[in-house]
PDB file of C-alpha atoms in Angstrom:
ATOM      1  CA  UNK A   1      -0.325  -0.464  -0.483  1.00 93.00           C
ATOM      2  CA  UNK A   2       1.414   3.309  -0.443  1.00 96.00           C
ATOM      3  CA  UNK A   3       0.963   5.773   2.745  1.00 96.00           C
ATOM      4  CA  UNK A   4      -2.050   7.255   1.481  1.00 96.00           C
ATOM      5  CA  UNK A   5      -4.228   3.884   1.020  1.00 96.00           C
ATOM      6  CA  UNK A   6      -1.904   2.141   4.057  1.00 96.00           C
ATOM      7  CA  UNK A   7      -4.270   5.585   6.168  1.00 96.00           C
ATOM      8  CA  UNK A   8      -7.296   5.179   4.258  1.00 96.00           C
ATOM      9  CA  UNK A   9      -7.626   1.588   5.463  1.00 95.00           C
ATOM     10  CA  UNK A  10      -6.488   2.116   8.848  1.00 95.00           C
ATOM     11  CA  UNK A  11      -8.643   4.969  10.145  1.00 94.00           C
ATOM     12  CA  UNK A  12     -11.902   4.267   7.261  1.00 93.00           C
ATOM     13  CA  UNK A  13     -11.495   0.445   7.045  1.00 93.00           C
ATOM     14  CA  UNK A  14     -10.383  -0.127  10.195  1.00 93.00           C
ATOM     15  CA  UNK A  15     -11.945   1.958  12.214  1.00 92.00           C
ATOM     16  CA  UNK A  16      -8.004   2.604  14.432  1.00 92.00           C
ATOM     17  CA  UNK A  17      -8.867   5.487  16.731  1.00 90.00           C
ATOM     18  CA  UNK A  18      -7.214   8.087  16.678  1.00 87.00           C
ATOM     19  CA  UNK A  19      -5.404   8.380  20.345  1.00 81.00           C
ATOM     20  CA  UNK A  20      -4.053  11.666  21.075  1.00 74.00           C
ATOM     21  CA  UNK A  21      -2.522  12.274  24.471  1.00 62.00           C
ATOM     22  CA  UNK A  22      -4.143  14.468  27.618  1.00 62.00           C
ATOM     23  CA  UNK A  23      -3.398  17.531  28.844  1.00 59.00           C
ATOM     24  CA  UNK A  24      -2.042  17.304  32.176  1.00 55.00           C
ATOM     25  CA  UNK A  25      -3.852  17.854  34.921  1.00 55.00           C
ATOM     26  CA  UNK A  26      -1.642  20.715  37.459  1.00 52.00           C
ATOM     27  CA  UNK A  27      -4.409  20.118  40.274  1.00 56.00           C
ATOM     28  CA  UNK A  28      -3.772  16.401  40.130  1.00 50.00           C
ATOM     29  CA  UNK A  29      -0.422  16.036  39.542  1.00 47.00           C
ATOM     30  CA  UNK A  30      -0.731  14.463  36.410  1.00 45.00           C
ATOM     31  CA  UNK A  31       1.495  14.102  33.991  1.00 42.00           C
ATOM     32  CA  UNK A  32       0.457  12.807  31.261  1.00 41.00           C
ATOM     33  CA  UNK A  33       0.575   8.876  30.502  1.00 39.00           C
ATOM     34  CA  UNK A  34       1.359   6.050  28.723  1.00 42.00           C
ATOM     35  CA  UNK A  35       0.168   6.540  24.510  1.00 44.00           C
ATOM     36  CA  UNK A  36      -0.714   3.736  22.418  1.00 46.00           C
ATOM     37  CA  UNK A  37       2.277   4.604  20.625  1.00 51.00           C
ATOM     38  CA  UNK A  38       4.324   3.708  23.641  1.00 50.00           C
ATOM     39  CA  UNK A  39       2.069   0.329  24.758  1.00 46.00           C
ATOM     40  CA  UNK A  40       2.907  -0.630  20.888  1.00 53.00           C
ATOM     41  CA  UNK A  41       7.202   0.136  21.130  1.00 53.00           C
ATOM     42  CA  UNK A  42       7.212  -1.946  23.918  1.00 47.00           C
ATOM     43  CA  UNK A  43       5.108  -4.576  22.221  1.00 49.00           C
ATOM     44  CA  UNK A  44       7.663  -5.142  19.724  1.00 53.00           C
ATOM     45  CA  UNK A  45       9.991  -4.599  22.630  1.00 49.00           C
ATOM     46  CA  UNK A  46       8.485  -7.869  23.782  1.00 42.00           C
ATOM     47  CA  UNK A  47       7.755  -9.655  20.257  1.00 48.00           C
ATOM     48  CA  UNK A  48       4.329 -10.254  22.141  1.00 45.00           C
ATOM     49  CA  UNK A  49       1.013  -9.175  22.513  1.00 46.00           C
ATOM     50  CA  UNK A  50      -1.568  -8.935  25.440  1.00 41.00           C
ATOM     51  CA  UNK A  51      -4.418 -10.562  24.747  1.00 42.00           C
ATOM     52  CA  UNK A  52      -8.246  -8.053  25.982  1.00 39.00           C
ATOM     53  CA  UNK A  53      -7.641  -4.385  25.904  1.00 41.00           C
ATOM     54  CA  UNK A  54     -10.251  -1.177  24.741  1.00 43.00           C
ATOM     55  CA  UNK A  55     -11.777  -3.323  21.946  1.00 42.00           C
ATOM     56  CA  UNK A  56     -15.184  -4.638  22.899  1.00 37.00           C
ATOM     57  CA  UNK A  57     -15.398  -8.510  21.442  1.00 41.00           C
ATOM     58  CA  UNK A  58     -16.657  -8.541  17.869  1.00 52.00           C
ATOM     59  CA  UNK A  59     -14.910  -5.057  17.151  1.00 70.00           C
ATOM     60  CA  UNK A  60     -11.766  -6.842  16.479  1.00 82.00           C
ATOM     61  CA  UNK A  61      -8.870  -3.510  14.564  1.00 88.00           C
ATOM     62  CA  UNK A  62      -6.214  -5.009  13.057  1.00 92.00           C
ATOM     63  CA  UNK A  63      -3.121  -5.085  14.733  1.00 92.00           C
ATOM     64  CA  UNK A  64      -1.406  -2.399  11.953  1.00 93.00           C
ATOM     65  CA  UNK A  65      -3.843   0.369  11.792  1.00 93.00           C
ATOM     66  CA  UNK A  66      -3.123   0.297  15.211  1.00 92.00           C
ATOM     67  CA  UNK A  67      -0.117   0.907  14.722  1.00 93.00           C
ATOM     68  CA  UNK A  68      -0.863   3.314  11.486  1.00 94.00           C
ATOM     69  CA  UNK A  69      -2.944   5.402  13.996  1.00 93.00           C
ATOM     70  CA  UNK A  70       0.053   5.289  16.789  1.00 92.00           C
ATOM     71  CA  UNK A  71       2.076   6.972  14.003  1.00 92.00           C
ATOM     72  CA  UNK A  72      -0.188   9.439  13.049  1.00 94.00           C
ATOM     73  CA  UNK A  73      -0.552  10.743  16.973  1.00 92.00           C
ATOM     74  CA  UNK A  74       3.117  10.912  17.319  1.00 90.00           C
ATOM     75  CA  UNK A  75       2.711  13.970  14.730  1.00 92.00           C
ATOM     76  CA  UNK A  76       6.001  16.489  15.630  1.00 91.00           C
ATOM     77  CA  UNK A  77       4.971  19.836  16.549  1.00 92.00           C
ATOM     78  CA  UNK A  78       6.783  20.978  13.569  1.00 94.00           C
ATOM     79  CA  UNK A  79       4.748  19.376  11.086  1.00 94.00           C
ATOM     80  CA  UNK A  80       1.563  20.536  12.470  1.00 93.00           C
ATOM     81  CA  UNK A  81       1.723  18.120  15.863  1.00 92.00           C
ATOM     82  CA  UNK A  82      -2.125  17.136  16.908  1.00 92.00           C
ATOM     83  CA  UNK A  83      -3.878  19.409  14.467  1.00 93.00           C
ATOM     84  CA  UNK A  84      -1.719  17.639  12.215  1.00 95.00           C
ATOM     85  CA  UNK A  85      -2.740  14.074  13.125  1.00 94.00           C
ATOM     86  CA  UNK A  86      -6.038  14.786  13.471  1.00 93.00           C
ATOM     87  CA  UNK A  87      -6.281  16.470   9.765  1.00 95.00           C
ATOM     88  CA  UNK A  88      -5.072  13.545   8.214  1.00 96.00           C
ATOM     89  CA  UNK A  89      -7.200  11.049  10.224  1.00 95.00           C
ATOM     90  CA  UNK A  90     -10.488  12.612   8.896  1.00 94.00           C
ATOM     91  CA  UNK A  91      -8.992  13.149   5.640  1.00 95.00           C
ATOM     92  CA  UNK A  92      -8.342   9.049   5.419  1.00 96.00           C
ATOM     93  CA  UNK A  93     -11.212   8.781   7.457  1.00 94.00           C
ATOM     94  CA  UNK A  94     -13.040  10.475   4.544  1.00 93.00           C
ATOM     95  CA  UNK A  95     -11.284   8.835   2.104  1.00 94.00           C
ATOM     96  CA  UNK A  96     -10.655  12.738   0.492  1.00 94.00           C
ATOM     97  CA  UNK A  97      -7.002  14.584  -0.384  1.00 94.00           C
ATOM     98  CA  UNK A  98      -7.001  18.404   0.413  1.00 94.00           C
ATOM     99  CA  UNK A  99      -8.736  20.826  -1.945  1.00 93.00           C
ATOM    100  CA  UNK A 100      -5.497  22.378  -3.378  1.00 91.00           C
ATOM    101  CA  UNK A 101      -8.896  24.238  -5.948  1.00 89.00           C
ATOM    102  CA  UNK A 102      -7.299  22.440  -8.712  1.00 89.00           C
ATOM    103  CA  UNK A 103      -7.753  25.263 -12.174  1.00 83.00           C
ATOM    104  CA  UNK A 104      -8.609  28.401  -9.983  1.00 82.00           C
ATOM    105  CA  UNK A 105      -7.461  31.700 -11.396  1.00 81.00           C
ATOM    106  CA  UNK A 106      -8.146  34.618  -9.424  1.00 78.00           C
ATOM    107  CA  UNK A 107     -10.158  36.602 -11.337  1.00 81.00           C
ATOM    108  CA  UNK A 108     -10.803  40.310 -11.011  1.00 82.00           C
ATOM    109  CA  UNK A 109     -14.719  41.376 -10.956  1.00 83.00           C
ATOM    110  CA  UNK A 110     -16.817  44.401 -10.246  1.00 85.00           C
ATOM    111  CA  UNK A 111     -17.683  45.075  -6.723  1.00 83.00           C
ATOM    112  CA  UNK A 112     -21.947  45.036  -7.951  1.00 87.00           C
ATOM    113  CA  UNK A 113     -23.894  44.941 -11.055  1.00 83.00           C
ATOM    114  CA  UNK A 114     -26.510  46.563 -11.792  1.00 86.00           C
ATOM    115  CA  UNK A 115     -29.528  45.211 -14.608  1.00 85.00           C
ATOM    116  CA  UNK A 116     -31.668  47.025 -16.776  1.00 82.00           C
ATOM    117  CA  UNK A 117     -33.713  46.642 -19.806  1.00 82.00           C
ATOM    118  CA  UNK A 118     -29.871  46.761 -22.079  1.00 80.00           C
ATOM    119  CA  UNK A 119     -28.960  44.331 -19.588  1.00 81.00           C
ATOM    120  CA  UNK A 120     -25.988  43.809 -16.661  1.00 83.00           C
ATOM    121  CA  UNK A 121     -23.542  46.726 -15.724  1.00 85.00           C
ATOM    122  CA  UNK A 122     -20.718  47.098 -12.921  1.00 84.00           C
ATOM    123  CA  UNK A 123     -22.024  49.710 -11.296  1.00 85.00           C
ATOM    124  CA  UNK A 124     -20.045  52.940 -10.603  1.00 86.00           C
ATOM    125  CA  UNK A 125     -19.190  55.538  -8.033  1.00 88.00           C
ATOM    126  CA  UNK A 126     -18.012  59.041  -8.298  1.00 87.00           C
ATOM    127  CA  UNK A 127     -14.119  59.708  -7.241  1.00 87.00           C
ATOM    128  CA  UNK A 128     -13.343  63.199  -8.308  1.00 90.00           C
ATOM    129  CA  UNK A 129     -14.461  65.740 -10.820  1.00 89.00           C
ATOM    130  CA  UNK A 130     -13.324  67.481 -13.545  1.00 89.00           C
ATOM    131  CA  UNK A 131     -13.234  70.936 -15.735  1.00 90.00           C
ATOM    132  CA  UNK A 132     -13.078  70.218 -19.158  1.00 87.00           C
ATOM    133  CA  UNK A 133     -13.729  72.398 -22.035  1.00 87.00           C
ATOM    134  CA  UNK A 134     -17.095  71.221 -23.973  1.00 84.00           C
ATOM    135  CA  UNK A 135     -18.411  73.234 -27.202  1.00 85.00           C
ATOM    136  CA  UNK A 136     -16.293  76.433 -26.746  1.00 85.00           C
ATOM    137  CA  UNK A 137     -18.007  76.348 -22.785  1.00 87.00           C
ATOM    138  CA  UNK A 138     -16.064  75.001 -19.246  1.00 91.00           C
ATOM    139  CA  UNK A 139     -18.126  72.424 -17.904  1.00 89.00           C
ATOM    140  CA  UNK A 140     -17.308  70.339 -14.353  1.00 90.00           C
ATOM    141  CA  UNK A 141     -18.259  66.709 -14.837  1.00 89.00           C
ATOM    142  CA  UNK A 142     -17.989  63.761 -12.939  1.00 88.00           C
ATOM    143  CA  UNK A 143     -15.189  61.098 -12.800  1.00 88.00           C
ATOM    144  CA  UNK A 144     -16.665  57.791 -11.685  1.00 88.00           C
ATOM    145  CA  UNK A 145     -14.815  54.361 -10.923  1.00 89.00           C
ATOM    146  CA  UNK A 146     -15.891  50.500 -10.604  1.00 87.00           C
ATOM    147  CA  UNK A 147     -14.733  49.493  -7.574  1.00 87.00           C
ATOM    148  CA  UNK A 148     -13.326  45.998  -8.078  1.00 85.00           C
ATOM    149  CA  UNK A 149     -12.323  42.580  -6.034  1.00 80.00           C
ATOM    150  CA  UNK A 150     -11.052  39.311  -6.913  1.00 76.00           C
ATOM    151  CA  UNK A 151     -12.843  36.458  -7.381  1.00 72.00           C
ATOM    152  CA  UNK A 152     -10.711  33.412  -5.637  1.00 75.00           C
ATOM    153  CA  UNK A 153      -8.051  35.545  -4.309  1.00 79.00           C
ATOM    154  CA  UNK A 154      -4.959  34.456  -4.317  1.00 83.00           C
ATOM    155  CA  UNK A 155      -4.225  34.289  -1.047  1.00 87.00           C
ATOM    156  CA  UNK A 156      -6.870  32.011  -0.819  1.00 87.00           C
ATOM    157  CA  UNK A 157      -5.438  30.013  -3.361  1.00 89.00           C
ATOM    158  CA  UNK A 158      -2.422  30.230  -1.471  1.00 91.00           C
ATOM    159  CA  UNK A 159      -3.362  29.096   1.785  1.00 93.00           C
ATOM    160  CA  UNK A 160      -5.263  25.689   0.051  1.00 93.00           C
ATOM    161  CA  UNK A 161      -2.343  24.736  -1.247  1.00 94.00           C
ATOM    162  CA  UNK A 162       0.351  26.105   1.567  1.00 95.00           C
ATOM    163  CA  UNK A 163      -2.425  23.487   3.881  1.00 96.00           C
ATOM    164  CA  UNK A 164      -2.206  20.573   0.721  1.00 96.00           C
ATOM    165  CA  UNK A 165       1.916  20.968   1.340  1.00 96.00           C
ATOM    166  CA  UNK A 166       1.828  20.638   4.812  1.00 97.00           C
ATOM    167  CA  UNK A 167      -0.244  17.652   4.400  1.00 97.00           C
ATOM    168  CA  UNK A 168       2.096  15.847   1.401  1.00 97.00           C
ATOM    169  CA  UNK A 169       5.068  16.872   4.283  1.00 97.00           C
ATOM    170  CA  UNK A 170       3.126  14.875   7.130  1.00 96.00           C
ATOM    171  CA  UNK A 171       2.279  11.729   4.964  1.00 97.00           C
ATOM    172  CA  UNK A 172       6.255  11.632   4.050  1.00 96.00           C
ATOM    173  CA  UNK A 173       7.158  11.766   7.676  1.00 95.00           C
ATOM    174  CA  UNK A 174       4.336   9.377   8.721  1.00 95.00           C
ATOM    175  CA  UNK A 175       5.771   6.865   5.486  1.00 95.00           C
ATOM    176  CA  UNK A 176       9.603   7.253   6.527  1.00 94.00           C
ATOM    177  CA  UNK A 177       8.498   6.298  10.388  1.00 92.00           C
ATOM    178  CA  UNK A 178       6.950   3.284   8.861  1.00 93.00           C
ATOM    179  CA  UNK A 179       9.368   2.006   7.254  1.00 92.00           C
ATOM    180  CA  UNK A 180      12.338   2.522   9.717  1.00 90.00           C
ATOM    181  CA  UNK A 181       9.566   1.599  12.639  1.00 85.00           C
ATOM    182  CA  UNK A 182       9.046  -2.140  11.012  1.00 86.00           C
ATOM    183  CA  UNK A 183       6.385  -2.357  13.464  1.00 88.00           C
ATOM    184  CA  UNK A 184       4.212  -3.714  10.886  1.00 91.00           C
ATOM    185  CA  UNK A 185       3.392  -7.100  10.295  1.00 91.00           C
ATOM    186  CA  UNK A 186       1.210  -7.448   7.488  1.00 93.00           C
ATOM    187  CA  UNK A 187       1.021  -4.297   4.828  1.00 93.00           C
ATOM    188  CA  UNK A 188       4.085  -3.177   3.939  1.00 94.00           C
ATOM    189  CA  UNK A 189       4.889   0.413   2.863  1.00 94.00           C
ATOM    190  CA  UNK A 190       5.527   1.572  -0.311  1.00 95.00           C
ATOM    191  CA  UNK A 191       7.947   4.319  -0.948  1.00 95.00           C
ATOM    192  CA  UNK A 192       5.086   6.486  -3.365  1.00 95.00           C
ATOM    193  CA  UNK A 193       3.250   9.667  -2.369  1.00 96.00           C
ATOM    194  CA  UNK A 194       0.451  12.086  -3.543  1.00 95.00           C
ATOM    195  CA  UNK A 195       1.735  14.439  -5.890  1.00 94.00           C
ATOM    196  CA  UNK A 196       3.565  17.257  -4.460  1.00 93.00           C
ATOM    197  CA  UNK A 197       2.892  20.089  -6.037  1.00 93.00           C
ATOM    198  CA  UNK A 198      -0.355  18.897  -8.236  1.00 93.00           C
ATOM    199  CA  UNK A 199      -0.646  22.107  -9.797  1.00 90.00           C
ATOM    200  CA  UNK A 200       2.282  22.554 -11.399  1.00 86.00           C
ATOM    201  CA  UNK A 201       2.172  21.821 -15.325  1.00 80.00           C
ATOM    202  CA  UNK A 202       3.993  18.378 -15.844  1.00 73.00           C
ATOM    203  CA  UNK A 203       7.812  18.955 -17.220  1.00 63.00           C
ATOM    204  CA  UNK A 204       7.781  16.852 -20.290  1.00 54.00           C
ATOM    205  CA  UNK A 205      11.637  15.094 -21.020  1.00 53.00           C
ATOM    206  CA  UNK A 206      12.772  15.371 -24.437  1.00 51.00           C
ATOM    207  CA  UNK A 207      13.932  12.449 -26.425  1.00 57.00           C
ATOM    208  CA  UNK A 208      17.588  12.622 -27.475  1.00 52.00           C
ATOM    209  CA  UNK A 209      17.286  12.075 -31.146  1.00 52.00           C
TER     210      UNK A 209
END
């Protein structure tokens, strides 16, 4: 499986749960408890598995799916930490890829439009006056301009693609962690990743004669 396929299998098919550490309670003197990631590491070190646990009878989740969920839960802060872990799990559970706004192009459009018998026209406003000589007489005329805005502002598109890039780097980290950790028993993680910048045109290679 690719790492994206493995995530969707773990969270969507196997319904693995994302176990995030709870914040410490200073009043009770509680610190961070041992999360699932720690338990799995110890189990791997011992080479054994304890029967029973947090799942009810008949609600079995594949242990590889638990390892994948535990890896996601350990997302480092420089990649988004808990927030990114939740984002990755939610997208995998829904079988979705972040919306990078394919084909989106900023367009300059009038702020407002009005319709009359001649059709739709942009609304203009007075921005000043000018004195002009017309037919031998000086006249004061209004200077009007059409306020404009951007439909799909460039910052919106940039933000969507930046979020996609953050998700892509998180998947790369998860892939590397699963491959190096060597804790999966039945699932093998392939090297392939989603396109890093799918909005960039593909470069065609020139063949030598």
